[in-house]
Amino acid sequence: MSHDHNDKVIASVEAALAPLRDGMTILCGGFGLSGNPEALIKGVVTRGVRDLTLVSNNAGNLGKGLALWLRAGIIKKVICSYIGGNEDLHTRMASGEVQVEITPQGTLAERMRAAGAGIPAFFTPTGAGTVVEEGKEAREIDGRRYILEKALPGDVALVRAQKADRFGNLRFWRTARNFNPVMATAAKLSIVECDELLDNGAIDPDDVHLAGIYVHRIVHVPEHENAFEFRTVRKRGA
Amino acid sequence: MSIQPWTTEDMARRAAREIPAGSLVNLGIGLPTQVADYLPQGHAWLHSENGLLGMGPFPYEGDEDPNLINAGKQTVTVLPGGSTFDSASSFGMIRGGHVDIAILGAMQVSAGGDLANWAVPGGKVMGIGGAMDLASGCRRVIAMMQHVTKKQEHKLVGHCDYPLTASRTVSLVITDLGVFEPTGHAFRVVELAPGITREAAAKATGAPLI
């Protein structure tokens, strides 16, 4: 897929998501409910595509975020690292409605990094000698056991950024960065939802977190819920 | 002397003594998180695998940010000198051996240093998260857990029968009964909690104590 890098800003979430098709593999940024592309997630349900393979660290939680896709019944398979208390996924995994592939979190990130960087597979120590090794090639290198993990490319990446310029150079906020940049590199089409849209030049080139070469569509969404999962605080003066 | 197994606070305080000044540490979700309470200010740098180094305490009420969280999805703060990065970089730090110590919760540890901490056979599958990367990537892995299960089953064992997280990785186990070092076929007693005899510890352990 070739893209017009001079014209990326799209007026609406609906228009930005028009290229989505049934059966696609969608990489969706976020760690739990942090750094989620909230408007794009809702927009995919409205878009009406189904039989999706979702790649996400958690696939939602507390009925929020990507739990919307689970509830809408549009997911056929989830590739994630952690389910935890995500009851929407537990029930659908148990019923067989959704197939679940659990991957160590670092392997999940690295499989997408590899996909974006033209590396078809890599050897990693993570998971060697565990159930993760089952069905995979293993090799001893310099006395240590490694397993071969394959790159994980996507058709579409849904990405949340704090700031984007019109070329698609991105900046992220705190731990909302998580899987967002690596997913943008691994998909044929990367759609970014940004809190702030800036003119080119407004982000100093040295301050860019992800270069716009990996970004194809930008939607400006100023308002977000930014839900808390566990709101832990200290009392003042403590 | 009365028998006083360590409380979780005692265990956390003991684990904190394993952290040299200036080291980079990842504290696992659950019990290990408490270790931070016993580290003097500025003693060590805490890494959180969702993409944060230089993690500080929970924020003051009103300062919490849903996009500044730890790997347990709790709101946290970042200290001066701290940094944020993406998941691939964060796990590169772990896998690449740049994180000095991981203190992880455990379900079983074998005398050979195998760690099982992510799944109970026949139980609900919660997922792996960062456990396997941390257990196989960090330079030194310390396990923290109760010495036996609520049903009094051994958790320090000859061989793990729970699904493994990583093999031959744990260098020290801190339990409510003491501190133990896996040596291959046995656990070496490093320290016992007040009033815990070697006999009592041996009875509670599924592999020889030396």
Coordinates of N, CA and C in Angstrom, one line a residue, chain B residues 53-196:
Chain B
L53 N 10.9 4.4 33.8 CA 12.1 4.2 34.7 C 12.2 5.4 35.6
G54 N 12.4 5.2 36.9 CA 12.4 6.3 37.8 C 11.0 6.5 38.4
M55 N 10.4 5.3 38.6 CA 9.0 5.4 39.2 C 9.0 5.9 40.6
G56 N 8.1 6.8 40.9 CA 8.0 7.3 42.3 C 6.8 6.7 43.0
P57 N 6.4 7.2 44.2 CA 5.3 6.7 44.9 C 4.0 7.1 44.3
F58 N 2.9 6.6 44.9 CA 1.5 7.0 44.4 C 1.4 8.5 44.5
P59 N 0.6 9.1 43.6 CA 0.5 10.6 43.6 C -0.3 11.0 44.7
Y60 N -0.2 12.3 45.1 CA -1.1 12.9 46.0 C -2.4 13.0 45.4
E61 N -3.4 12.9 46.3 CA -4.8 13.0 45.8 C -5.0 14.3 45.0
G62 N -5.6 14.1 43.8 CA -5.8 15.3 42.9 C -4.7 15.4 41.9
D63 N -3.6 14.7 42.1 CA -2.5 14.8 41.1 C -2.5 13.6 40.2
E64 N -3.4 12.6 40.4 CA -3.3 11.3 39.7 C -3.6 11.5 38.2
D65 N -2.8 10.8 37.4 CA -2.9 10.9 35.9 C -3.2 9.5 35.4
P66 N -4.3 9.2 34.7 CA -4.6 7.9 34.2 C -3.6 7.4 33.1
N67 N -2.8 8.3 32.6 CA -1.8 7.9 31.6 C -0.4 7.9 32.2
L68 N -0.3 7.9 33.6 CA 1.0 7.6 34.2 C 0.7 6.5 35.3
I69 N 1.0 5.3 34.8 CA 0.6 4.1 35.6 C 1.8 3.1 35.6
N70 N 1.7 2.2 36.6 CA 2.7 1.1 36.6 C 2.1 -0.1 35.9
A71 N 2.9 -1.2 36.0 CA 2.5 -2.4 35.2 C 1.3 -3.0 35.9
G72 N 0.9 -2.7 37.1 CA -0.3 -3.2 37.7 C -1.5 -2.2 37.4
K73 N -1.3 -1.3 36.6 CA -2.3 -0.3 36.2 C -2.7 0.6 37.3
Q74 N -1.8 0.8 38.3 CA -2.1 1.7 39.4 C -1.5 3.1 39.0
T75 N -2.1 4.2 39.4 CA -1.5 5.5 39.2 C -0.3 5.7 40.0
V76 N 0.8 6.2 39.4 CA 2.1 6.4 40.1 C 2.6 7.8 39.7
T77 N 3.8 8.1 40.1 CA 4.5 9.3 39.7 C 5.9 9.0 39.1
V78 N 6.5 10.0 38.5 CA 7.8 9.8 38.0 C 8.8 10.8 38.7
L79 N 9.9 10.3 39.1 CA 10.9 11.1 39.9 C 11.8 11.9 38.9
P80 N 12.4 13.0 39.4 CA 13.4 13.7 38.6 C 14.5 12.7 38.2
G81 N 14.9 12.7 36.9 CA 15.8 11.7 36.3 C 15.1 10.6 35.7
G82 N 13.8 10.5 35.9 CA 13.0 9.4 35.3 C 12.8 9.6 33.8
S83 N 12.3 8.5 33.2 CA 12.0 8.6 31.7 C 10.9 7.6 31.4
T84 N 10.3 7.9 30.2 CA 9.2 7.0 29.7 C 9.6 6.6 28.3
F85 N 9.2 5.4 27.9 CA 9.6 4.8 26.6 C 8.5 3.8 26.2
D86 N 8.6 3.3 25.0 CA 7.6 2.4 24.5 C 7.9 0.9 25.0
S87 N 6.9 0.1 24.7 CA 7.0 -1.3 25.3 C 8.2 -2.1 24.7
A88 N 8.5 -1.9 23.4 CA 9.6 -2.7 22.8 C 10.9 -2.3 23.4
S89 N 11.1 -1.0 23.7 CA 12.3 -0.5 24.3 C 12.4 -1.0 25.8
S90 N 11.2 -1.0 26.4 CA 11.2 -1.4 27.8 C 11.6 -2.9 28.0
F91 N 11.1 -3.7 27.1 CA 11.4 -5.1 27.2 C 12.8 -5.4 26.6
G92 N 13.3 -4.5 25.8 CA 14.7 -4.6 25.4 C 15.6 -4.4 26.6
M93 N 15.2 -3.4 27.5 CA 16.0 -3.2 28.7 C 16.0 -4.5 29.6
I94 N 14.9 -5.1 29.6 CA 14.7 -6.3 30.5 C 15.5 -7.5 29.8
R95 N 15.2 -7.8 28.6 CA 15.8 -8.9 27.9 C 17.3 -8.8 27.7
G96 N 17.7 -7.5 27.5 CA 19.1 -7.2 27.3 C 19.9 -7.2 28.5
G97 N 19.3 -7.5 29.7 CA 20.1 -7.6 30.9 C 20.5 -6.3 31.5
H98 N 19.7 -5.2 31.2 CA 20.0 -3.9 31.7 C 19.3 -3.6 33.1
V99 N 18.4 -4.5 33.4 CA 17.7 -4.4 34.7 C 18.4 -5.3 35.7
D100 N 18.9 -4.7 36.8 CA 19.8 -5.5 37.7 C 19.0 -6.6 38.4
I101 N 17.9 -6.3 39.0 CA 17.1 -7.2 39.9 C 15.7 -7.2 39.5
A102 N 15.1 -8.3 39.5 CA 13.6 -8.4 39.5 C 13.2 -9.2 40.7
I103 N 12.2 -8.6 41.5 CA 11.7 -9.3 42.6 C 10.2 -9.7 42.2
L104 N 10.0 -11.0 42.2 CA 8.7 -11.4 41.6 C 8.0 -12.3 42.6
G105 N 6.7 -12.2 42.5 CA 5.8 -13.1 43.3 C 6.0 -14.5 42.7
A106 N 5.6 -15.5 43.4 CA 5.8 -16.9 42.9 C 4.8 -17.8 43.5
M107 N 4.5 -18.9 42.7 CA 3.6 -20.0 43.2 C 4.4 -21.2 43.6
Q108 N 5.5 -21.5 42.8 CA 6.4 -22.5 43.1 C 7.8 -22.1 42.7
V109 N 8.8 -22.5 43.5 CA 10.2 -22.4 43.1 C 10.9 -23.7 43.3
S110 N 11.6 -24.2 42.3 CA 12.3 -25.5 42.5 C 13.7 -25.3 43.0
A111 N 14.3 -26.4 43.6 CA 15.7 -26.3 44.1 C 16.6 -26.0 43.0
G112 N 16.2 -26.2 41.7 CA 17.1 -25.9 40.6 C 16.9 -24.5 40.1
G113 N 16.0 -23.7 40.8 CA 15.8 -22.3 40.5 C 14.8 -22.1 39.4
D114 N 14.0 -23.1 39.1 CA 12.9 -22.9 38.2 C 11.8 -22.1 38.9
L115 N 11.1 -21.2 38.1 CA 10.1 -20.4 38.7 C 8.7 -20.7 38.0
A116 N 7.7 -20.8 38.8 CA 6.3 -20.9 38.3 C 5.5 -19.9 38.9
N117 N 5.0 -18.9 38.2 CA 4.2 -17.8 38.8 C 3.1 -17.3 38.0
W118 N 2.7 -18.0 36.9 CA 1.7 -17.4 36.0 C 0.4 -18.2 35.8
A119 N 0.4 -19.4 36.2 CA -0.8 -20.2 36.0 C -0.9 -21.3 37.0
V120 N -2.1 -21.6 37.4 CA -2.4 -22.7 38.3 C -3.0 -23.8 37.4
P121 N -2.5 -25.1 37.5 CA -3.1 -26.1 36.7 C -4.6 -26.2 36.9
G122 N -5.4 -26.2 35.8 CA -6.8 -26.3 36.0 C -7.5 -25.0 36.4
G123 N -6.7 -23.9 36.7 CA -7.3 -22.7 37.1 C -7.6 -21.8 35.9
K124 N -8.2 -20.6 36.3 CA -8.5 -19.6 35.2 C -7.2 -19.1 34.7
V125 N -7.1 -19.0 33.3 CA -5.9 -18.5 32.7 C -5.9 -16.9 32.8
M126 N -4.9 -16.4 33.5 CA -4.9 -14.9 33.6 C -3.9 -14.3 32.6
G127 N -3.1 -15.1 32.1 CA -2.1 -14.6 31.1 C -0.7 -14.5 31.6
I128 N 0.2 -14.2 30.8 CA 1.6 -14.2 31.1 C 2.1 -12.8 31.5
G129 N 1.6 -11.8 30.8 CA 2.1 -10.4 31.0 C 3.6 -10.3 30.8
G130 N 4.3 -9.6 31.7 CA 5.7 -9.5 31.5 C 6.5 -10.5 32.3
A131 N 5.8 -11.5 32.9 CA 6.5 -12.4 33.9 C 7.6 -13.2 33.2
M132 N 7.4 -13.7 32.1 CA 8.4 -14.6 31.5 C 9.7 -13.7 31.0
D133 N 9.4 -12.5 30.5 CA 10.5 -11.7 30.1 C 11.3 -11.3 31.3
L134 N 10.7 -10.9 32.4 CA 11.4 -10.4 33.6 C 12.2 -11.6 34.2
A135 N 11.5 -12.8 34.2 CA 12.2 -13.9 34.9 C 13.4 -14.4 34.1
S136 N 13.3 -14.3 32.7 CA 14.4 -14.8 32.0 C 15.4 -13.7 31.6
G137 N 15.0 -12.4 31.7 CA 15.9 -11.4 31.3 C 16.7 -10.6 32.3
C138 N 16.1 -10.5 33.5 CA 16.8 -9.7 34.5 C 18.0 -10.4 35.1
R139 N 19.0 -9.6 35.5 CA 20.3 -10.3 35.9 C 20.2 -11.1 37.1
R140 N 19.4 -10.7 38.1 CA 19.2 -11.4 39.3 C 17.7 -11.5 39.6
V141 N 17.2 -12.7 39.8 CA 15.7 -12.8 40.1 C 15.5 -13.3 41.5
I142 N 14.8 -12.6 42.3 CA 14.4 -12.9 43.7 C 12.9 -13.2 43.7
A143 N 12.6 -14.4 44.3 CA 11.2 -14.7 44.4 C 10.7 -14.5 45.8
M144 N 9.5 -14.0 45.9 CA 8.8 -13.7 47.2 C 7.5 -14.4 47.3
M145 N 7.3 -15.2 48.3 CA 6.0 -15.9 48.4 C 5.8 -16.5 49.8
Q146 N 4.6 -16.9 50.2 CA 4.4 -17.6 51.4 C 5.1 -19.0 51.2
H147 N 5.6 -19.6 52.3 CA 6.4 -20.8 52.2 C 5.6 -22.0 51.8
V148 N 4.3 -22.1 52.2 CA 3.4 -23.1 51.8 C 2.1 -22.5 51.4
T149 N 1.2 -23.3 50.7 CA -0.1 -22.9 50.2 C -1.0 -22.9 51.4
K150 N -2.2 -22.3 51.2 CA -3.2 -22.3 52.3 C -3.6 -23.7 52.7
K151 N -3.5 -24.6 51.8 CA -3.7 -26.0 52.1 C -2.5 -26.8 52.6
Q152 N -1.5 -26.0 53.0 CA -0.2 -26.5 53.5 C 0.6 -27.3 52.5
E153 N 0.4 -27.1 51.2 CA 1.2 -27.8 50.2 C 2.5 -27.0 50.0
H154 N 3.6 -27.8 49.7 CA 4.9 -27.2 49.5 C 4.9 -26.3 48.3
K155 N 5.6 -25.2 48.4 CA 5.8 -24.3 47.3 C 7.3 -24.2 46.9
L156 N 8.2 -24.5 47.9 CA 9.6 -24.8 47.6 C 9.7 -26.2 47.3
V157 N 10.0 -26.6 46.1 CA 9.8 -28.0 45.7 C 11.0 -28.5 44.9
G158 N 11.1 -29.9 44.8 CA 12.2 -30.5 44.0 C 12.0 -30.1 42.5
H159 N 10.8 -30.3 42.0 CA 10.5 -29.9 40.6 C 9.1 -29.3 40.6
C160 N 9.0 -28.2 39.8 CA 7.7 -27.5 39.7 C 6.7 -28.4 39.0
D161 N 5.5 -28.5 39.5 CA 4.5 -29.1 38.6 C 3.5 -28.1 38.1
Y162 N 3.6 -26.8 38.5 CA 2.9 -25.8 37.8 C 3.6 -25.4 36.5
P163 N 2.8 -24.8 35.6 CA 3.5 -24.3 34.3 C 4.6 -23.4 34.6
L164 N 5.8 -23.6 34.0 CA 7.0 -22.8 34.3 C 6.9 -21.4 33.7
T165 N 7.5 -20.4 34.4 CA 7.7 -19.1 33.9 C 9.0 -19.0 33.2
A166 N 10.0 -19.5 33.9 CA 11.4 -19.6 33.3 C 12.1 -20.7 34.1
S167 N 13.1 -21.3 33.5 CA 13.9 -22.3 34.2 C 15.2 -21.8 34.7
R168 N 15.7 -22.4 35.8 CA 17.0 -22.1 36.4 C 17.3 -20.6 36.4
T169 N 16.4 -19.8 37.1 CA 16.5 -18.4 37.1 C 16.5 -17.7 38.4
V170 N 15.9 -18.4 39.4 CA 15.7 -17.8 40.7 C 17.0 -17.9 41.5
S171 N 17.6 -16.8 42.1 CA 18.8 -17.0 42.9 C 18.5 -16.9 44.4
L172 N 17.3 -16.4 44.8 CA 17.0 -16.3 46.2 C 15.5 -16.3 46.4
V173 N 15.0 -17.0 47.4 CA 13.6 -17.1 47.7 C 13.4 -16.5 49.1
I174 N 12.5 -15.5 49.2 CA 12.2 -14.9 50.5 C 10.7 -15.3 50.9
T175 N 10.5 -16.0 52.0 CA 9.2 -16.5 52.4 C 8.9 -16.0 53.8
D176 N 7.8 -16.4 54.3 CA 7.5 -16.0 55.7 C 8.3 -16.8 56.7
L177 N 9.0 -17.9 56.3 CA 9.8 -18.6 57.2 C 11.3 -18.3 57.1
G178 N 11.7 -17.6 56.1 CA 13.1 -17.2 56.0 C 13.6 -16.9 54.6
V179 N 14.9 -17.0 54.4 CA 15.5 -16.7 53.1 C 16.3 -18.0 52.7
F180 N 16.0 -18.4 51.4 CA 16.6 -19.7 51.0 C 17.2 -19.5 49.6
E181 N 18.2 -20.3 49.3 CA 18.9 -20.1 48.0 C 18.8 -21.5 47.3
P182 N 18.2 -21.5 46.1 CA 18.2 -22.8 45.3 C 19.6 -23.1 44.9
T183 N 20.1 -24.3 45.1 CA 21.5 -24.7 44.8 C 21.6 -25.8 43.7
G184 N 20.4 -26.3 43.2 CA 20.5 -27.3 42.2 C 19.5 -28.5 42.7
H185 N 19.9 -29.2 43.8 CA 19.1 -30.3 44.3 C 18.5 -30.0 45.7
A186 N 18.9 -28.8 46.2 CA 18.5 -28.5 47.6 C 18.3 -27.0 47.7
F187 N 17.8 -26.5 48.9 CA 17.7 -25.1 49.2 C 18.7 -24.9 50.3
R188 N 19.6 -23.9 50.2 CA 20.5 -23.6 51.3 C 19.8 -22.5 52.2
V189 N 19.8 -22.8 53.5 CA 19.2 -21.8 54.4 C 20.1 -20.6 54.6
V190 N 19.6 -19.5 54.2 CA 20.4 -18.2 54.4 C 20.1 -17.6 55.7
E191 N 18.8 -17.7 56.1 CA 18.3 -17.0 57.3 C 16.9 -17.6 57.6
L192 N 16.6 -17.7 58.9 CA 15.3 -18.2 59.3 C 14.6 -17.1 60.1
A193 N 13.3 -17.0 60.0 CA 12.5 -16.0 60.7 C 12.6 -16.4 62.2
P194 N 12.3 -15.4 63.1 CA 12.5 -15.7 64.6 C 11.7 -16.9 65.0
G195 N 12.4 -17.8 65.7 CA 11.8 -19.0 66.3 C 11.5 -20.1 65.3
I196 N 11.8 -19.9 64.0 CA 11.6 -21.0 63.1 C 12.8 -21.9 63.1

